[in-house]
Coordinates of C-alpha atoms in Angstrom, one line a residue:
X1 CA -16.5 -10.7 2.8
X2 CA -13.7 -8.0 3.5
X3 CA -13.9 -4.7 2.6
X4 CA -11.9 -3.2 -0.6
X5 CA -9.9 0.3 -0.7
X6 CA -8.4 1.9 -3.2
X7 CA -5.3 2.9 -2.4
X8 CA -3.7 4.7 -5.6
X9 CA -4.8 5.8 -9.2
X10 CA -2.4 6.4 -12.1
X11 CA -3.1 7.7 -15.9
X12 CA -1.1 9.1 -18.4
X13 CA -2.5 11.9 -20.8
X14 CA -4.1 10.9 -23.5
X15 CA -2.6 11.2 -26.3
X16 CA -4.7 11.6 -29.7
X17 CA -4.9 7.7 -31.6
X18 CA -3.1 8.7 -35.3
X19 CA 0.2 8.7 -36.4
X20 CA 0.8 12.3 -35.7
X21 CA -0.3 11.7 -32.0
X22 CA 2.4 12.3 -29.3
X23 CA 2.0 9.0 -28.3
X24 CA 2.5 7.2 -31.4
X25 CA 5.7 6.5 -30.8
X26 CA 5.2 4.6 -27.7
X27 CA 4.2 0.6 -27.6
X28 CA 1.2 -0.1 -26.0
X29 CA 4.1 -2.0 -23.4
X30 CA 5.3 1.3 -22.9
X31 CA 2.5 3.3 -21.7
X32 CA 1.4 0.2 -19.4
X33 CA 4.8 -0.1 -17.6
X34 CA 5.3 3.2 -17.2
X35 CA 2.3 3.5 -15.3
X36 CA 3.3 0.1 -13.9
X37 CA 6.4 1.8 -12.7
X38 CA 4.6 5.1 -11.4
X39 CA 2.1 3.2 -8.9
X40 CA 5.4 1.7 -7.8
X41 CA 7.5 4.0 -6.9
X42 CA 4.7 6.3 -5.7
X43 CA 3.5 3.6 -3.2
X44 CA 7.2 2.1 -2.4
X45 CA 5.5 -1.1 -3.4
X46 CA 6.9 -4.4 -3.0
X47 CA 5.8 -6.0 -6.3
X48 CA 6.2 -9.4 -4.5
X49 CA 2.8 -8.9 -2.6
X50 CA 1.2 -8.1 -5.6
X51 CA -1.7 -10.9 -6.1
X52 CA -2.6 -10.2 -10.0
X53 CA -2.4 -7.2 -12.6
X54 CA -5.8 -7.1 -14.6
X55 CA -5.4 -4.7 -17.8
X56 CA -8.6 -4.3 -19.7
X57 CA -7.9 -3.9 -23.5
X58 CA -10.7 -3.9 -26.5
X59 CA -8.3 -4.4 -29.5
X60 CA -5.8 -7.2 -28.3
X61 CA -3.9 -7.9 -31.1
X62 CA -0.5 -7.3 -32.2
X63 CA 1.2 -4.7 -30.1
X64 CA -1.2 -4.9 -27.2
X65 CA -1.8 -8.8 -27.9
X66 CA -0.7 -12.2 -26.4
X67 CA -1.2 -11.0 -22.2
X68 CA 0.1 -7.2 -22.1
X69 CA -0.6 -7.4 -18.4
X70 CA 2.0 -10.2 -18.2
X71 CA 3.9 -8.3 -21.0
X72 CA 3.9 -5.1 -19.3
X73 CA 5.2 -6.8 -15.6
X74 CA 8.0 -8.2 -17.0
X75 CA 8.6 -5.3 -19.3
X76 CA 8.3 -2.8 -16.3
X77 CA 10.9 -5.3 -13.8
X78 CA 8.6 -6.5 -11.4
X79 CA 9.1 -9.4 -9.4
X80 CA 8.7 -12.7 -11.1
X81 CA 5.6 -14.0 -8.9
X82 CA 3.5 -11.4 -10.2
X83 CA 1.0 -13.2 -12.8
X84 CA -1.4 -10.5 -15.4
X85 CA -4.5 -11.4 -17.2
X86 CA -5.8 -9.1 -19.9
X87 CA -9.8 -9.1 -20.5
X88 CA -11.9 -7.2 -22.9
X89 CA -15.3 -6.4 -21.5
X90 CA -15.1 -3.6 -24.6
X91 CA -15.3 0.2 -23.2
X92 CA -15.8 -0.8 -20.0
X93 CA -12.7 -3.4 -19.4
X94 CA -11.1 -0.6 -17.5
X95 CA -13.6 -0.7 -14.7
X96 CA -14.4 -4.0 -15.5
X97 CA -11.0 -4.6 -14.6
X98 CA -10.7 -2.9 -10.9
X99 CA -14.5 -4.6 -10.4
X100 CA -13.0 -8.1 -11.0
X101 CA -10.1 -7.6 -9.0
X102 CA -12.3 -5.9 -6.2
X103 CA -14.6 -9.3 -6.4
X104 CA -11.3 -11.5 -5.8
X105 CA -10.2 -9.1 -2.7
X106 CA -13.8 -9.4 -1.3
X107 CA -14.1 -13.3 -1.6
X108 CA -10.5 -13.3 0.2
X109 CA -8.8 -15.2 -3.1
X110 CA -6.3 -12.2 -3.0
X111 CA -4.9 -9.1 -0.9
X112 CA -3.6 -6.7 -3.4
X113 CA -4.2 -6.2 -7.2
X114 CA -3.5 -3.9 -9.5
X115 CA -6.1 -3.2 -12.2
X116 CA -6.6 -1.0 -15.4
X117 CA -6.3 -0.4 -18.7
X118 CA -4.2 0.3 -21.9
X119 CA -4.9 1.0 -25.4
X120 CA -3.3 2.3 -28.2
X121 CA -5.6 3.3 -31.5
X122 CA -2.9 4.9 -32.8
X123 CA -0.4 1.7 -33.5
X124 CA -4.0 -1.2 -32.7
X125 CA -6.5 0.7 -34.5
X126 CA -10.2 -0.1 -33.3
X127 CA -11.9 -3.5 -34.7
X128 CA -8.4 -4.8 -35.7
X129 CA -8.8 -8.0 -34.0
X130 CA -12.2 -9.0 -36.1
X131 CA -14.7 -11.3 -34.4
X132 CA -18.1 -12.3 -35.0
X133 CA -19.9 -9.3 -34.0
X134 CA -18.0 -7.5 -36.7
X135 CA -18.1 -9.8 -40.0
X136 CA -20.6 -12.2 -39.8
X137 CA -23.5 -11.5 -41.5
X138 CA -26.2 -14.3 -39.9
X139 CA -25.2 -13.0 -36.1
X140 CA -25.2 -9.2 -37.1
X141 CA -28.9 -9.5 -39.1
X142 CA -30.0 -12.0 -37.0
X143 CA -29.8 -9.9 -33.7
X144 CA -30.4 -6.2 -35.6
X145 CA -27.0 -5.3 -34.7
X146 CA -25.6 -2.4 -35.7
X147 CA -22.8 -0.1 -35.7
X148 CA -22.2 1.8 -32.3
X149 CA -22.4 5.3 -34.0
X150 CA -25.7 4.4 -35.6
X151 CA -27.1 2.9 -31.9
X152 CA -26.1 6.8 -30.9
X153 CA -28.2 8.3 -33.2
X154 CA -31.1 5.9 -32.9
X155 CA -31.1 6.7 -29.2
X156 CA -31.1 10.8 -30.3
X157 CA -33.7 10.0 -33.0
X158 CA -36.0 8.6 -30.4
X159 CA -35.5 10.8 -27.0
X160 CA -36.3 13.8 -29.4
X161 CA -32.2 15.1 -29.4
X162 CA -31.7 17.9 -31.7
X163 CA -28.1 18.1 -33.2
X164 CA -27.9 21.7 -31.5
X165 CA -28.2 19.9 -27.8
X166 CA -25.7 17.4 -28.4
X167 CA -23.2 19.8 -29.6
X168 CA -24.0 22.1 -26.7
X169 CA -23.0 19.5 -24.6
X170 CA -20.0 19.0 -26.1
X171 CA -19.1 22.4 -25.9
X172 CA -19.6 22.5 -22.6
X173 CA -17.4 19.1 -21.7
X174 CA -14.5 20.9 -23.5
X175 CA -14.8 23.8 -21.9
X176 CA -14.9 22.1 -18.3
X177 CA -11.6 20.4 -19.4
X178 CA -9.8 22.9 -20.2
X179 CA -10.5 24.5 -17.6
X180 CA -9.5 22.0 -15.4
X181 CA -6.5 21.3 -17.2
X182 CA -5.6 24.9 -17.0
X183 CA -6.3 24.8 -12.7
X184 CA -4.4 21.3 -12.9
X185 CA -7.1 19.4 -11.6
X186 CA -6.1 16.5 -13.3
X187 CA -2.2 16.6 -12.2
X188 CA -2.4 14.2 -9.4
X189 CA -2.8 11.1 -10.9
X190 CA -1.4 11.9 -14.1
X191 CA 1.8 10.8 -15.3
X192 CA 3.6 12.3 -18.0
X193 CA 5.3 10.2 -20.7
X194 CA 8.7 10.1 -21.5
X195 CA 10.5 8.9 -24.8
X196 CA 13.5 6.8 -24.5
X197 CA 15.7 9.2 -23.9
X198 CA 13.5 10.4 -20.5
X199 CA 12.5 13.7 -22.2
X200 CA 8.8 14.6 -21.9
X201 CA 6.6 14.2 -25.2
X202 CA 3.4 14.4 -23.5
X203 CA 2.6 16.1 -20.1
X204 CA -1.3 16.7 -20.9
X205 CA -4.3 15.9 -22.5
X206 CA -3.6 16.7 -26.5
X207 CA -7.2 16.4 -27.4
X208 CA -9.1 19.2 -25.7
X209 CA -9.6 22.2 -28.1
X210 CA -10.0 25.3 -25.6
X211 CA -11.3 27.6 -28.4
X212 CA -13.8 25.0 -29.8
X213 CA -17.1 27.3 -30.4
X214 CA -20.9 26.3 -30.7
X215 CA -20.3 27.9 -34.7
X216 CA -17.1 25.4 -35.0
X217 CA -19.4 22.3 -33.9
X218 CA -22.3 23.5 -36.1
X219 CA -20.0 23.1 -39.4
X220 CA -19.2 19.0 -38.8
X221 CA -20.9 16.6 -41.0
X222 CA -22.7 13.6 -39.5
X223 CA -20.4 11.1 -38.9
X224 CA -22.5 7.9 -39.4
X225 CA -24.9 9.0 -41.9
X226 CA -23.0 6.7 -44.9
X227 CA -23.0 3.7 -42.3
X228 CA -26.8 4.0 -41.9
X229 CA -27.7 4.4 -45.4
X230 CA -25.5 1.5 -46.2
X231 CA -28.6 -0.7 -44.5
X232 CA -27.8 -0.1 -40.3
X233 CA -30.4 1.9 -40.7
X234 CA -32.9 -0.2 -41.7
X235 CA -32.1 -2.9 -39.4
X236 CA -32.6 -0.2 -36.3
X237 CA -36.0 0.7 -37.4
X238 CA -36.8 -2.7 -37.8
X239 CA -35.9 -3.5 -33.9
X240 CA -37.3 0.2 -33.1
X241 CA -40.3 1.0 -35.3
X242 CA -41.2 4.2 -33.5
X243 CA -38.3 5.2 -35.4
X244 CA -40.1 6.6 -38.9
X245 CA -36.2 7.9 -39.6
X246 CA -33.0 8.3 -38.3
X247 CA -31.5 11.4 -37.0
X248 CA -27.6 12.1 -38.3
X249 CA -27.4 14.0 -35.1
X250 CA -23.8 12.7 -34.0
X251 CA -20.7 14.0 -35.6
X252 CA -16.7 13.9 -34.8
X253 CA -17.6 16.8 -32.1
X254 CA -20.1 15.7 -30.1
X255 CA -18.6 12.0 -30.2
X256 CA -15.8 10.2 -28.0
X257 CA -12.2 11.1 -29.9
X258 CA -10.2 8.4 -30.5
X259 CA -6.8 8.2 -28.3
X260 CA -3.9 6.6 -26.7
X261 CA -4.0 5.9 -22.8
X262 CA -3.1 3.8 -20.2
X263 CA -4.6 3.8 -16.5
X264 CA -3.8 1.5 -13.2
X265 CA -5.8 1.4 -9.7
X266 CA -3.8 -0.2 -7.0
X267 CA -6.7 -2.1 -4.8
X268 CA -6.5 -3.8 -1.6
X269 CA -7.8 -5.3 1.9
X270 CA -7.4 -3.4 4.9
X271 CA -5.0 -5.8 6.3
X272 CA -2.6 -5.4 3.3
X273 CA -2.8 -2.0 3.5
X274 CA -2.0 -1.9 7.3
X275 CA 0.7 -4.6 6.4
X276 CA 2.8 -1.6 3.6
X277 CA 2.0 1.5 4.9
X278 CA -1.1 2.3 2.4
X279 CA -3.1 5.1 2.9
X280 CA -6.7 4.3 2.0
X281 CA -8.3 7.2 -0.2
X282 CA -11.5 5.1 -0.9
X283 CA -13.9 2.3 -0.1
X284 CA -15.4 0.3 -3.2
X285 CA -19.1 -0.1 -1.9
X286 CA -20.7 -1.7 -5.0
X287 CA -20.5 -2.6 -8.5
X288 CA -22.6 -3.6 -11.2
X289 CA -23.1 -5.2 -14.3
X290 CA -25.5 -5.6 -16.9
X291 CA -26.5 -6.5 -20.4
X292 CA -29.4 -4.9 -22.4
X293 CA -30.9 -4.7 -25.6
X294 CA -28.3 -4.9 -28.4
X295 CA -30.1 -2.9 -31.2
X296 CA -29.9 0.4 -29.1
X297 CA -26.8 -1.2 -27.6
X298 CA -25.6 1.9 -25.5
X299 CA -28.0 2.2 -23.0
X300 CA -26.9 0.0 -20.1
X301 CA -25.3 2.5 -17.9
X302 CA -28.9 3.6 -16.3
X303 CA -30.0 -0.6 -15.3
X304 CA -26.0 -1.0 -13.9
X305 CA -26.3 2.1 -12.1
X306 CA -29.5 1.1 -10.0
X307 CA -28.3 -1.8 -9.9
X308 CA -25.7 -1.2 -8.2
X309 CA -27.4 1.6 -5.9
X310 CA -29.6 -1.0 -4.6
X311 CA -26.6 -3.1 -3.8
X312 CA -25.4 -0.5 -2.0
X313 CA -28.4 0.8 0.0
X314 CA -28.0 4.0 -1.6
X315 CA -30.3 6.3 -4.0
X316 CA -29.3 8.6 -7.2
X317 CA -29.6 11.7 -4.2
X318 CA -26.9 10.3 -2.5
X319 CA -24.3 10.2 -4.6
X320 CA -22.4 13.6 -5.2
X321 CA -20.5 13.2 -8.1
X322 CA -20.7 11.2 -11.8
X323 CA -18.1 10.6 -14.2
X324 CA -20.6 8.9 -17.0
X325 CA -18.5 8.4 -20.2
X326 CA -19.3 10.4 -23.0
X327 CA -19.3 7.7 -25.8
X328 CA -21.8 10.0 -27.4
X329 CA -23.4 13.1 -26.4
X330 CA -26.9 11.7 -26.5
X331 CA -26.3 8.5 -24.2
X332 CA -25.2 11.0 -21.4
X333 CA -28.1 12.7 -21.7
X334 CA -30.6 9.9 -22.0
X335 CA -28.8 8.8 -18.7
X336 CA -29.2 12.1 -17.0
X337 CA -33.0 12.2 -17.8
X338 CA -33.6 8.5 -17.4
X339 CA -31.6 8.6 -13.7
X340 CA -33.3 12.3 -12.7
X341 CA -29.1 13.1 -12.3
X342 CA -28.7 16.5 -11.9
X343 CA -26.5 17.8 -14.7
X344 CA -24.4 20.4 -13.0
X345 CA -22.9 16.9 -10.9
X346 CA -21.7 14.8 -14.0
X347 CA -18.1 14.9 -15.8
X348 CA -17.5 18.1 -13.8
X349 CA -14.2 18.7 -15.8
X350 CA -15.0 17.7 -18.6
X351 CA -15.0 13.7 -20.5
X352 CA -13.9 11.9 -23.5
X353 CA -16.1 14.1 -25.5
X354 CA -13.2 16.6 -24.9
X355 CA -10.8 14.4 -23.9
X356 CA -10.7 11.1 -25.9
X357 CA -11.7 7.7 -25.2
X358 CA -8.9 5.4 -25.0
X359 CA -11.4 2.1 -24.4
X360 CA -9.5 -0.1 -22.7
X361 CA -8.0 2.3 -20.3
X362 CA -11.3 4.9 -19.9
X363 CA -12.9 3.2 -17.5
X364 CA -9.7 3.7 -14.3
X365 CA -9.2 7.0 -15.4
X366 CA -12.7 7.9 -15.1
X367 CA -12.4 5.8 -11.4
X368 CA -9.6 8.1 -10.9
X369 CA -10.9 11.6 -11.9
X370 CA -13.9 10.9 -9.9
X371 CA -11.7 10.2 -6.6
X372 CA -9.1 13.0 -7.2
X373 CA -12.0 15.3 -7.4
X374 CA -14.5 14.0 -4.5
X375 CA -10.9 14.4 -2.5
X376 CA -10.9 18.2 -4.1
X377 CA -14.2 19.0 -2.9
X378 CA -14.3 17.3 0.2
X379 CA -17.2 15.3 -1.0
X380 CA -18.3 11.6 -0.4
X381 CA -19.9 9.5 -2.6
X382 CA -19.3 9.1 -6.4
X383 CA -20.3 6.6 -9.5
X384 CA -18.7 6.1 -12.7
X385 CA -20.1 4.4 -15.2
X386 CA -20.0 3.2 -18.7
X387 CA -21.8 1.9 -21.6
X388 CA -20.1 -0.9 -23.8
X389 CA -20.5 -2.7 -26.9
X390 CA -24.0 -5.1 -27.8
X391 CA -25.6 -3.6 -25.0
X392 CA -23.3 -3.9 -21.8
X393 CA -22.7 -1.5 -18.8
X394 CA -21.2 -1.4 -15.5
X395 CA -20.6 0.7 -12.7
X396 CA -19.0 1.2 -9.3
X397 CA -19.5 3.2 -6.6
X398 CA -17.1 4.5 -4.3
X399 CA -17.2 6.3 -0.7
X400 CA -13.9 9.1 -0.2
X401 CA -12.2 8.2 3.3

């Protein structure tokens, strides 16, 4: 078993996922090359000794259908030998993506991948591609399963989450990135995008709302409160009858914003990196992934995390940093409280709350983010993690070289 590295981590800014968005204008084939192109030149990389590009997407269909990792190679000029795969392990395909390449590097099947993520909600809007788990009715009432928002506020309803917590926490993840954004903590991996003519139409996150105020937050109406009446409701107190009710606690605020984004890791052996002139940033040390109940659905992140702690010898005191997505307000905090993480070391600038949660892509820039900042801060351990649809999560855990 050989050791991985990262060597490089790319994003572009997310964009927000409607037709007004900056990125709108873009394909899906268009944010992934030009990320493609960005780890190349950065890296003066030799696409020939690429092994594979894994590209996680959750909606692929349409513009972002039919292989975009392939697409996006050919569309971005690399050399001809490099193959692509795209998978959709839902909001966590992005990590999924570097995990699965890092498993290939590790069992010596290949020296160098590049891994990571596109989607665009804008042009693919979410659930597009259909599916079982989405319109058929014996599957969804035989296994109680319900609509992600509704899962959210079942987990609030039952850890006791008021609606004034969650949107303190949100205030707080927007503040922290706009913060960040304003010290350019975020400028090293991320890559502006450029319309056809080369000129700039996005050079930073669109979604973050600086001024955004407790009072602002406050005045949002629940956001899955029609869903749950509609019977998703029912179903969840079924599965969970401590549940006497359920809690509209989660709203457009305190919930991930829906955006455009692409992200790439570039991952490697030591000998490959020796072999180009790499510069290792990182070691991966472990990764995890699980499957839980999928009622609740969004509560896998704390099982994947000590999972892959004990894979990697280490305990929740070790690690320095967490970038733990914000899907929803209350499944951060459920995994802060369930993992005894100390608050003041998770999403330190900020997270999709703020941000947006472009799901095929979230999971590298997350991966990214946390490496950028454990090189900031001189620090040396850091997880990412996220929850994903009927009840997955994953996670990885990285050492800073």
């Amino acid at each position: 078993m050989q050791d991985v590295f990262i060597y490089d981590t790319v994003r572009t800014p997310r964009g927000k996922g409607k037709r007004t968005g900056s990125l709108y204008e873009r394909r899906p084939i268009d944010l992934l090359s030009t990320m493609l192109d960005a780890i190349k030149k950065r890296n003066e990389l030799n696409t020939a000794e690429v092994d594979d590009v894994i590209i996680g997407c959750v909606t692929p269909i349409d513009d972002q259908g039919y292989n975009i990792a392939k697409a996006g190679v050919m569309h971005a000029g690399w050399d001809d030998s490099v193959p692509g795969i795209q998978i959709n392990r839902y909001c966590a395909s992005g990590l999924e993506a570097v995990n699965m390449g890092a498993a290939k590097i590790m069992a010596g099947m290949a020296d160098l991948i590049v891994a990571g993520g596109v989607e665009s909600m804008s042009r693919v809007p979410m659930g597009t591609d259909g599916g079982a788990l989405l319109h058929d009715p014996e599957l969804i009432n035989n296994n109680n399963y319900v609509q992600q928002g509704v899962s959210a506020d079942l987990i609030a309803t039952l850890e006791g989450f008021t609606r004034e917590q969650l949107d303190e926490f949100a205030l707080s993840s927007h503040k922290k990135a706009a913060f960040a954004a304003e010290q350019e903590y975020f400028s090293k991996s991320m890559i502006p995008v450029v319309d056809c003519n080369g000129l700039t139409i996005l050079g930073k996150d669109e979604a973050v709302r600086p001024n955004t105020s407790k009072e602002a937050l406050s005045r949002l109406d629940a956001s899955f409160e029609q869903l749950g009446e509609a019977g998703f409701a029912t179903m969840a107190m079924l599965k969970y009858p401590l549940a006497e009710y359920l809690d509209y606690v989660h709203t457009a605020g305190n919930s991930s914003g829906i955006v455009d984004g692409a992200s790439l890791a570039l991952i490697g052996s030591a000998a490959i990196g020796e072999k180009m002139g790499l510069k290792k940033r990182a070691k991966l040390v472990a990764s995890a992934l699980v499957s839980t109940e999928p009622t609740i659905m969004l509560t896998g992140i704390v099982p994947a995390v000590q999972k892959a702690l004990s894979k990697a010898g280490l305990t929740v005191d070790d690690i320095d940093l967490w970038e733990i997505n914000e899907a929803f307000a209350s499944v951060v905090l459920k995994a802060v409280g369930d993992l005894g993480v100390d608050l003041d070391k998770v999403n330190v600038n900020g997270g999709a709350i703020a941000m947006g949660h472009p799901l095929g892509a979230t999971g590298t820039i997350l991966l990214g983010t946390l490496l950028d900042e454990l090189e900031r801060r001189n620090l040396k351990y850091g997880c990412v993690t996220l929850c994903a649809g009927a009840g997955i999560g994953t996670a990885a855990i990285i050492e800073r070289l």
